[in-house]
PDB file of C-alpha atoms in Angstrom:
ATOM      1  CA  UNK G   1      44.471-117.143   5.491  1.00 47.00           C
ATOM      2  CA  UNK G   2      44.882-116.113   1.711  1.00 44.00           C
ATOM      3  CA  UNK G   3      41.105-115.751   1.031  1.00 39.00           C
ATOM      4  CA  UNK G   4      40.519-114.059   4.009  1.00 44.00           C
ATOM      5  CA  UNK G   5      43.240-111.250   3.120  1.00 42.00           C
ATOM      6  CA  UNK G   6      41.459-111.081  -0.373  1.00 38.00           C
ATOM      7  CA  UNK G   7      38.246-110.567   1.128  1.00 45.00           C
ATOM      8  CA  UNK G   8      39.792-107.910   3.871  1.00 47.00           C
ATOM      9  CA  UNK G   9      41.341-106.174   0.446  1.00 41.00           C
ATOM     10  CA  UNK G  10      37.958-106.849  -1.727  1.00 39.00           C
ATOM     11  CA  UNK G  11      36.272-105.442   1.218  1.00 48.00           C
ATOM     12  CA  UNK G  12      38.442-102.093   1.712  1.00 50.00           C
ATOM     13  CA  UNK G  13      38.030-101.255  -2.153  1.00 45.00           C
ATOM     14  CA  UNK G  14      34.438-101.294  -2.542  1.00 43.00           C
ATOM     15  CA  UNK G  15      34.681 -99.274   0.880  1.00 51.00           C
ATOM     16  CA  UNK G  16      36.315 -96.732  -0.696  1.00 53.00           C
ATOM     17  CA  UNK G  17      34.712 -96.543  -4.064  1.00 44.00           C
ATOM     18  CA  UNK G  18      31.764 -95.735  -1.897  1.00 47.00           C
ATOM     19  CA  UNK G  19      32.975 -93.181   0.127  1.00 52.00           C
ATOM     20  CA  UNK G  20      33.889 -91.331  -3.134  1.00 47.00           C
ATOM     21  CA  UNK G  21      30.768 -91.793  -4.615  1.00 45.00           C
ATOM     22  CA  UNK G  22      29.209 -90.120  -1.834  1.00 48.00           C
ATOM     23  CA  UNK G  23      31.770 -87.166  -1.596  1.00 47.00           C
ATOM     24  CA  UNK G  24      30.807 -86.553  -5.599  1.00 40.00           C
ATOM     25  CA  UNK G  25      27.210 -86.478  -4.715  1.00 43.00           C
ATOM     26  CA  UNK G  26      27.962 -84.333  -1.627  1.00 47.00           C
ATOM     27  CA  UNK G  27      29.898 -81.616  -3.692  1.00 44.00           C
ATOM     28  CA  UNK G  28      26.955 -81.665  -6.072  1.00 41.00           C
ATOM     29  CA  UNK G  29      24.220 -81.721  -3.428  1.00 44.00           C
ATOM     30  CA  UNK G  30      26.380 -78.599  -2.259  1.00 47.00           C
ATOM     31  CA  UNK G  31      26.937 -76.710  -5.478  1.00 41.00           C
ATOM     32  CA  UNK G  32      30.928 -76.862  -5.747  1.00 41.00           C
ATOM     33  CA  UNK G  33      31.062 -79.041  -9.026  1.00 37.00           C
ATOM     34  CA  UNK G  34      30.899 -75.799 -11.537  1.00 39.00           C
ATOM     35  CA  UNK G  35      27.664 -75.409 -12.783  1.00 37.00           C
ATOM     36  CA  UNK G  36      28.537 -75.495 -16.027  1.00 39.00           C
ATOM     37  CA  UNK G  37      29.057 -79.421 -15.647  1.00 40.00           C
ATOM     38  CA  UNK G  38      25.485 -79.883 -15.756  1.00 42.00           C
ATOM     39  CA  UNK G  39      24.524 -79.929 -19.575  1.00 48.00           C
ATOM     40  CA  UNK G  40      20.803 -80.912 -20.762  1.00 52.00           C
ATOM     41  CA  UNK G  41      21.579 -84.669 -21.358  1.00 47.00           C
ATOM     42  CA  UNK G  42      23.427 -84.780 -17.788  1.00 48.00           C
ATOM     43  CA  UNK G  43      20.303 -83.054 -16.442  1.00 43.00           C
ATOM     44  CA  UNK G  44      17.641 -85.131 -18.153  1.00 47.00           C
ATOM     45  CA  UNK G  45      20.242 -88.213 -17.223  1.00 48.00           C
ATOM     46  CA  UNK G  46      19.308 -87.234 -13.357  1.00 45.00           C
ATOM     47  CA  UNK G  47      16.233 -87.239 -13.733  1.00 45.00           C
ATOM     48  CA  UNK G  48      15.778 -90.383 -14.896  1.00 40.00           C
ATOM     49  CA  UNK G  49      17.965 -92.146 -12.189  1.00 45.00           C
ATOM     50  CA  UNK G  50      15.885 -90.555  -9.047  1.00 49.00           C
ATOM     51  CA  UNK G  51      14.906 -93.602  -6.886  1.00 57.00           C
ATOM     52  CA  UNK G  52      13.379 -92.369  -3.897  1.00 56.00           C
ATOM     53  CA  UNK G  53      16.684 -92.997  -1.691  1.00 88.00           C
ATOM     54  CA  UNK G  54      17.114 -91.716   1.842  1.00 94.00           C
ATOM     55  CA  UNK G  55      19.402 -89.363   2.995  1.00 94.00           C
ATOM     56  CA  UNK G  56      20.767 -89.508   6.545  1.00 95.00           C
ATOM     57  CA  UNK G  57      23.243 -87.530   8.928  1.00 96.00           C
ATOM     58  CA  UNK G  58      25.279 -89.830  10.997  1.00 95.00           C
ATOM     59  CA  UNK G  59      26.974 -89.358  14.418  1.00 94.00           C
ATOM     60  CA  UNK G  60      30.145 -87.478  13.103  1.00 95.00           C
ATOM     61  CA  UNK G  61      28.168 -85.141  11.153  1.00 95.00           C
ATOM     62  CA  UNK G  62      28.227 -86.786   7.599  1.00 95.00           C
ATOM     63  CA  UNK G  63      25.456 -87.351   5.425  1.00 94.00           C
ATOM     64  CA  UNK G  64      24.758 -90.774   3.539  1.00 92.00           C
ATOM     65  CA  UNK G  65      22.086 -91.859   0.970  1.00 90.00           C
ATOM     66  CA  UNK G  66      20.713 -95.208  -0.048  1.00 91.00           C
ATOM     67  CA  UNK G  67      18.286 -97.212   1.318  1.00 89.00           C
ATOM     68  CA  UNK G  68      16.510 -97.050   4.988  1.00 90.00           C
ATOM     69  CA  UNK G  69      16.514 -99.613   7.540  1.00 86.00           C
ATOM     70  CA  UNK G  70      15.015 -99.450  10.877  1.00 87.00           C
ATOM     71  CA  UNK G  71      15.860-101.999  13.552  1.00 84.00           C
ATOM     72  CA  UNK G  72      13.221-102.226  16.662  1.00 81.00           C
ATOM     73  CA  UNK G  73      16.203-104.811  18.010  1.00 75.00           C
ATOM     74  CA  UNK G  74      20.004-105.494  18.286  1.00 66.00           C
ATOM     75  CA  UNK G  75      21.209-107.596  15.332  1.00 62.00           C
ATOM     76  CA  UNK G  76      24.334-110.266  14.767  1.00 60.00           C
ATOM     77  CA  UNK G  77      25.723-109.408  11.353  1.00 56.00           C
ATOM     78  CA  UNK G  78      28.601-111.685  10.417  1.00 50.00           C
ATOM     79  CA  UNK G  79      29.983-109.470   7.649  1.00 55.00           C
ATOM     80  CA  UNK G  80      30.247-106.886   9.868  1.00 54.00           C
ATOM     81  CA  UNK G  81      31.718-108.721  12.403  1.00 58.00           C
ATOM     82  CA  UNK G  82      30.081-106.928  15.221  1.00 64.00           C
ATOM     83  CA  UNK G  83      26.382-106.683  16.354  1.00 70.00           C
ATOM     84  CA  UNK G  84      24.135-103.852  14.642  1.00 73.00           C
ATOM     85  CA  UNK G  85      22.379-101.723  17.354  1.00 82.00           C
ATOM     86  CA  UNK G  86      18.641-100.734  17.244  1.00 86.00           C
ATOM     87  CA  UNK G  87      18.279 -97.744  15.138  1.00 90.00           C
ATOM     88  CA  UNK G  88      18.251 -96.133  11.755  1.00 92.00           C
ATOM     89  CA  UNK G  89      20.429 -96.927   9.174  1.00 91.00           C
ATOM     90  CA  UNK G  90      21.272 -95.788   5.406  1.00 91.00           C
ATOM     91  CA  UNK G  91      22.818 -98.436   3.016  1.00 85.00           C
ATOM     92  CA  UNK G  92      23.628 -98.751  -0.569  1.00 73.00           C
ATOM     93  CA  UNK G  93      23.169-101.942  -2.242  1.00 65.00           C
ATOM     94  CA  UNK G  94      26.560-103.307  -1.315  1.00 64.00           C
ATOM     95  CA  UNK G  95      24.568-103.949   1.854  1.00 61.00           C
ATOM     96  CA  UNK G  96      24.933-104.364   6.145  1.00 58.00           C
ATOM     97  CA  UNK G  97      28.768-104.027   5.823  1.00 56.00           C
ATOM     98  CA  UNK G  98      28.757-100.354   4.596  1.00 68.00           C
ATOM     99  CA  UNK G  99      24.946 -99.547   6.379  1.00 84.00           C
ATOM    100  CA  UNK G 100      25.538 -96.153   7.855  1.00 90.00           C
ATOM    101  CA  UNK G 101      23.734 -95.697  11.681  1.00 92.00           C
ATOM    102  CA  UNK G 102      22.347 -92.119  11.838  1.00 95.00           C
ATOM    103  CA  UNK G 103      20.782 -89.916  13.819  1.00 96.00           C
ATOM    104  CA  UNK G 104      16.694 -90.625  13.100  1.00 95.00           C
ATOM    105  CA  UNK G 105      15.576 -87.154  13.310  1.00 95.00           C
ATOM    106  CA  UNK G 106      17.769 -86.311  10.134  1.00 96.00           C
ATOM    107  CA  UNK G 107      16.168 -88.884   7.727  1.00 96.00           C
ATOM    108  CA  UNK G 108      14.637 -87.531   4.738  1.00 96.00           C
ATOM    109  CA  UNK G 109      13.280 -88.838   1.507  1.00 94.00           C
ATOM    110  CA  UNK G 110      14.015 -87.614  -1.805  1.00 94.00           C
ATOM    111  CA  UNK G 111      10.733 -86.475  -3.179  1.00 94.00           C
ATOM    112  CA  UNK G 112      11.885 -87.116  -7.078  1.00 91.00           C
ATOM    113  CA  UNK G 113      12.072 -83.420  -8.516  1.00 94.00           C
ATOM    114  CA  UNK G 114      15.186 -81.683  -9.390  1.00 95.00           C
ATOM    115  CA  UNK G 115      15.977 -78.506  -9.248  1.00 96.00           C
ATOM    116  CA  UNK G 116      18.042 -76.612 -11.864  1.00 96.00           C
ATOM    117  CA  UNK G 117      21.414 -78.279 -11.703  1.00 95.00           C
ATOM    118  CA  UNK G 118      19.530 -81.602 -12.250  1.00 94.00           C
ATOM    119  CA  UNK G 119      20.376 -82.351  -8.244  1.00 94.00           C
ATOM    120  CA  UNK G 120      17.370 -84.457  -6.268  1.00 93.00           C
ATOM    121  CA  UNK G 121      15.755 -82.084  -4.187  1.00 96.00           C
ATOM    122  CA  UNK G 122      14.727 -84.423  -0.575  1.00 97.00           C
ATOM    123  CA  UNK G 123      12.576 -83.027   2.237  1.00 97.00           C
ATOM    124  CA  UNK G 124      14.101 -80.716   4.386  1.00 97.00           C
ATOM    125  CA  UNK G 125      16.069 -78.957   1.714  1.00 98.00           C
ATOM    126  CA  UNK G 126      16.225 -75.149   1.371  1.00 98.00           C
ATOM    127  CA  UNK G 127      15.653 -73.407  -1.924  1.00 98.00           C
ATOM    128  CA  UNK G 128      16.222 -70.273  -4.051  1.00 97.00           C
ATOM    129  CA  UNK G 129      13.961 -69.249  -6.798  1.00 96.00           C
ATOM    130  CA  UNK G 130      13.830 -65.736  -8.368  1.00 92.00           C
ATOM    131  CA  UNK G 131      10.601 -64.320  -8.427  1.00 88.00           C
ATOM    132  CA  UNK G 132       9.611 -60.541 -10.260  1.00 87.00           C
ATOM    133  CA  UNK G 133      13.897 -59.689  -9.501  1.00 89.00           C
ATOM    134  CA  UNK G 134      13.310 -60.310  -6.013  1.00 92.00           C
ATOM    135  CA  UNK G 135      15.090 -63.891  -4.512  1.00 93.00           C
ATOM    136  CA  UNK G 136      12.642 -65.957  -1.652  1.00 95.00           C
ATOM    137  CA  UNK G 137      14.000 -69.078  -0.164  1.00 96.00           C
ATOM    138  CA  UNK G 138      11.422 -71.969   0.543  1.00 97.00           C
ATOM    139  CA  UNK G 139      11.785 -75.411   2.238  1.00 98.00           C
ATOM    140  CA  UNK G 140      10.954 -78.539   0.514  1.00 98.00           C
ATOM    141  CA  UNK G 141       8.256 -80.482   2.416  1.00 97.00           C
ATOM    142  CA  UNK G 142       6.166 -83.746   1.560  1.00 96.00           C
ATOM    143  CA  UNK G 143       2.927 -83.597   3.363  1.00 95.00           C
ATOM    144  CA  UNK G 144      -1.189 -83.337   2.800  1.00 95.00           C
ATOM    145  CA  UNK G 145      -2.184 -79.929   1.769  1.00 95.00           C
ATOM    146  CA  UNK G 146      -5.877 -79.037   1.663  1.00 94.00           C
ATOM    147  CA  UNK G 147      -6.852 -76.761  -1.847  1.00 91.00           C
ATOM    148  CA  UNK G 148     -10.130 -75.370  -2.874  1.00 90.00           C
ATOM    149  CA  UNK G 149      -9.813 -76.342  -6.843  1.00 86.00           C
ATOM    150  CA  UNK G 150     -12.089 -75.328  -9.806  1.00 83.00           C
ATOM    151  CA  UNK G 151     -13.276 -78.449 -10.835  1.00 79.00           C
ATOM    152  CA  UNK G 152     -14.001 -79.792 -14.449  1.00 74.00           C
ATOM    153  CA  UNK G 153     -17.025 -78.899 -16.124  1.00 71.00           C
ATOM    154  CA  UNK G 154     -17.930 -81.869 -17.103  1.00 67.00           C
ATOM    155  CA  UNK G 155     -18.184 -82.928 -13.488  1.00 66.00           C
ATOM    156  CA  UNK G 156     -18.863 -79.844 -11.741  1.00 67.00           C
ATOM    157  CA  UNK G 157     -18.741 -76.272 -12.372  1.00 67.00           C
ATOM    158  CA  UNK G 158     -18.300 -75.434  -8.712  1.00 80.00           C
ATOM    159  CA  UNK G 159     -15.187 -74.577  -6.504  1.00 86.00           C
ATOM    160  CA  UNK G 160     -14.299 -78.150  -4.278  1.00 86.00           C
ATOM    161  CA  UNK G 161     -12.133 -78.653  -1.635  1.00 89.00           C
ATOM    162  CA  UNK G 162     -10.083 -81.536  -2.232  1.00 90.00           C
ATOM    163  CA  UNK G 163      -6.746 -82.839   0.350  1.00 94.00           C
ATOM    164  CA  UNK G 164      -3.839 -83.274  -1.681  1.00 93.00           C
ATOM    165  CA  UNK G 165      -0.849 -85.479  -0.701  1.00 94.00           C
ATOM    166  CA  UNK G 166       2.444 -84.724  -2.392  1.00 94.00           C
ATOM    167  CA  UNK G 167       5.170 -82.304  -2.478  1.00 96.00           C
ATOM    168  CA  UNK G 168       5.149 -78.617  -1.490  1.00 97.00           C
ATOM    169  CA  UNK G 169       7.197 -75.817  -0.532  1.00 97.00           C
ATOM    170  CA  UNK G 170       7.100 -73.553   2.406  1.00 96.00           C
ATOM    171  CA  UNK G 171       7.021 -69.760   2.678  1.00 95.00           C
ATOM    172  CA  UNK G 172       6.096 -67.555   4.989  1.00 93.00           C
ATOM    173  CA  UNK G 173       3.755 -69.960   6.686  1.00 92.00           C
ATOM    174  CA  UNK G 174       1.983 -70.650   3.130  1.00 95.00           C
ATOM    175  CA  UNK G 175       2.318 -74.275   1.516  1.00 96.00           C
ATOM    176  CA  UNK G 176       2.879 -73.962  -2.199  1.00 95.00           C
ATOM    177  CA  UNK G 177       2.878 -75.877  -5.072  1.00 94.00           C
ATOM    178  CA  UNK G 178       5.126 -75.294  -7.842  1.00 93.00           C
ATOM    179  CA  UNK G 179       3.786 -73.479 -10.750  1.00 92.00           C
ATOM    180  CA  UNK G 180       4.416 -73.448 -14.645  1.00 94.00           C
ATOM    181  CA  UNK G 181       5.427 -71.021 -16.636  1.00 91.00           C
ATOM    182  CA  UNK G 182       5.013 -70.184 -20.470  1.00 91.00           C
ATOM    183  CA  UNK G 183       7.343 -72.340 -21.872  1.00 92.00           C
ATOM    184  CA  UNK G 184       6.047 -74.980 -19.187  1.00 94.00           C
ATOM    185  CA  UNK G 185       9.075 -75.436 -17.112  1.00 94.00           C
ATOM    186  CA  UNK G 186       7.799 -75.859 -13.554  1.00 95.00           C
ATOM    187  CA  UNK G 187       9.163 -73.481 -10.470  1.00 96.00           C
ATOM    188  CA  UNK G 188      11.253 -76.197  -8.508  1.00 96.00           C
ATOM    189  CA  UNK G 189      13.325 -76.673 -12.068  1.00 96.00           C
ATOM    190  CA  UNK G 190      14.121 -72.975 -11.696  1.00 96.00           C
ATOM    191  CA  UNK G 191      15.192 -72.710  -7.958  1.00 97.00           C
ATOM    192  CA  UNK G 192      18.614 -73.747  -6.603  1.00 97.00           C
ATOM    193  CA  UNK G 193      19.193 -75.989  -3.601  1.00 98.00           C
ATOM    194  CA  UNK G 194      21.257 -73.674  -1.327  1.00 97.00           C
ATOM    195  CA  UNK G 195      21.175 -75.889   1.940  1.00 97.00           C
ATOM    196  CA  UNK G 196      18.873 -77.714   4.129  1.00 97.00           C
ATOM    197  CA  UNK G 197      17.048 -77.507   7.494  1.00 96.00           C
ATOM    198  CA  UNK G 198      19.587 -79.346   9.471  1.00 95.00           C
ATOM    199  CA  UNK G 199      22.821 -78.189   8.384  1.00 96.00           C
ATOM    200  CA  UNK G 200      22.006 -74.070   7.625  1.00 95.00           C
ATOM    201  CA  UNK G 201      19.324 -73.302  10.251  1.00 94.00           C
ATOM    202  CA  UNK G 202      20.401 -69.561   9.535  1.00 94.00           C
ATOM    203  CA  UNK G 203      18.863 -69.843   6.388  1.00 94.00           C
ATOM    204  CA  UNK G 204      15.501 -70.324   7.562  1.00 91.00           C
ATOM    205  CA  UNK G 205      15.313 -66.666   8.898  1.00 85.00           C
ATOM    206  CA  UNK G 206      14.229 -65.309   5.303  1.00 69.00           C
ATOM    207  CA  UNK G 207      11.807 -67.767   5.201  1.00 71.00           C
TER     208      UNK G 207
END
């Protein structure tokens, strides 16, 4: 009876340690932790911890990240205590009790470039960047893109076409990849992350 309490109490803690890690990231991913918070070390410190995690919306309209699991069946999980249904779910590595089922269509993967708070930009997100005074919004894709490139002279002087798999952005039906500037920062660590697809479809109409 004792142990079991402990574990119910155990249990509710790391719940909610959880749930307020993901409210941090959520007023981050949003933009309503002052920007000023984000200093060059915490920025570089990002960077570095980008894992390629999922994001997910779930049935009540919340978002979760972690790690994707897709059941093609119904599963008995004893820590849960109840049977898992087939479907998508996002978990963090405390595992099937706190695996979050959400809505499939919403899944996204982070694509491991920041913009320039430092936040993880993932597919489906919609961005800012100022370009000659004017500001375009673009959505963050992961996809093939076919280029004609100028290849190296040393193994051909002619234009190629090549398919390139990776990360773009969209705008205004074109599929770009981010440039570099003089001092060699590159164009997604100069744009903002000002929504995504899902959650601010009104933002797509200046795209």
């Amino acid at each position: 009876m004792i142990f079991g309490y402990l574990n119910y109490l155990v249990t509710k803690m790391l719940k909610r340690r959880m749930e307020n890690g993901n409210k941090i990231a959520k007023q981050a991913d949003n933009g309503s932790i002052p920007t000023d918070h984000w200093d060059e070390k915490t920025f570089e410190d990002k960077k570095m911890h980008m894992n390629n995690i999922f994001q997910g919306k779930d049935f009540d309209g919340n978002w979760h990240a972690g790690s994707l699991t897709i059941l093609h069946c119904y599963l008995c999980s004893l820590e849960r205590g109840e049977p898992l249904k087939k479907g998508h779910y996002i978990s963090s590595e405390l595992g099937v009790p706190f695996a979050y089922y959400v809505r499939p269509e919403t899944v996204r993967q982070g694509v491991r470039l920041p913009d320039r708070f430092g936040n993880e930009m993932f597919d489906g997100d919609i961005t800012e960047l100022e370009v000659e005074g004017e500001k375009r919004r673009f959505v963050v894709r992961i996809g093939t893109v076919v280029r004609d490139i100028e290849c190296d002279p040393p193994f051909s002087e002619e234009i190629e076409r090549a398919s390139i798999t990776g990360v773009y952005f969209e705008w205004e039906g074109k599929k770009l990849f981010p440039l570099v500037d003089k001092h060699d920062v590159p164009d997604n660590e100069r744009m903002v992350i000002i929504g995504n697809v899902w959650d601010n479809p009104e933002l797509l109409q200046d795209i």
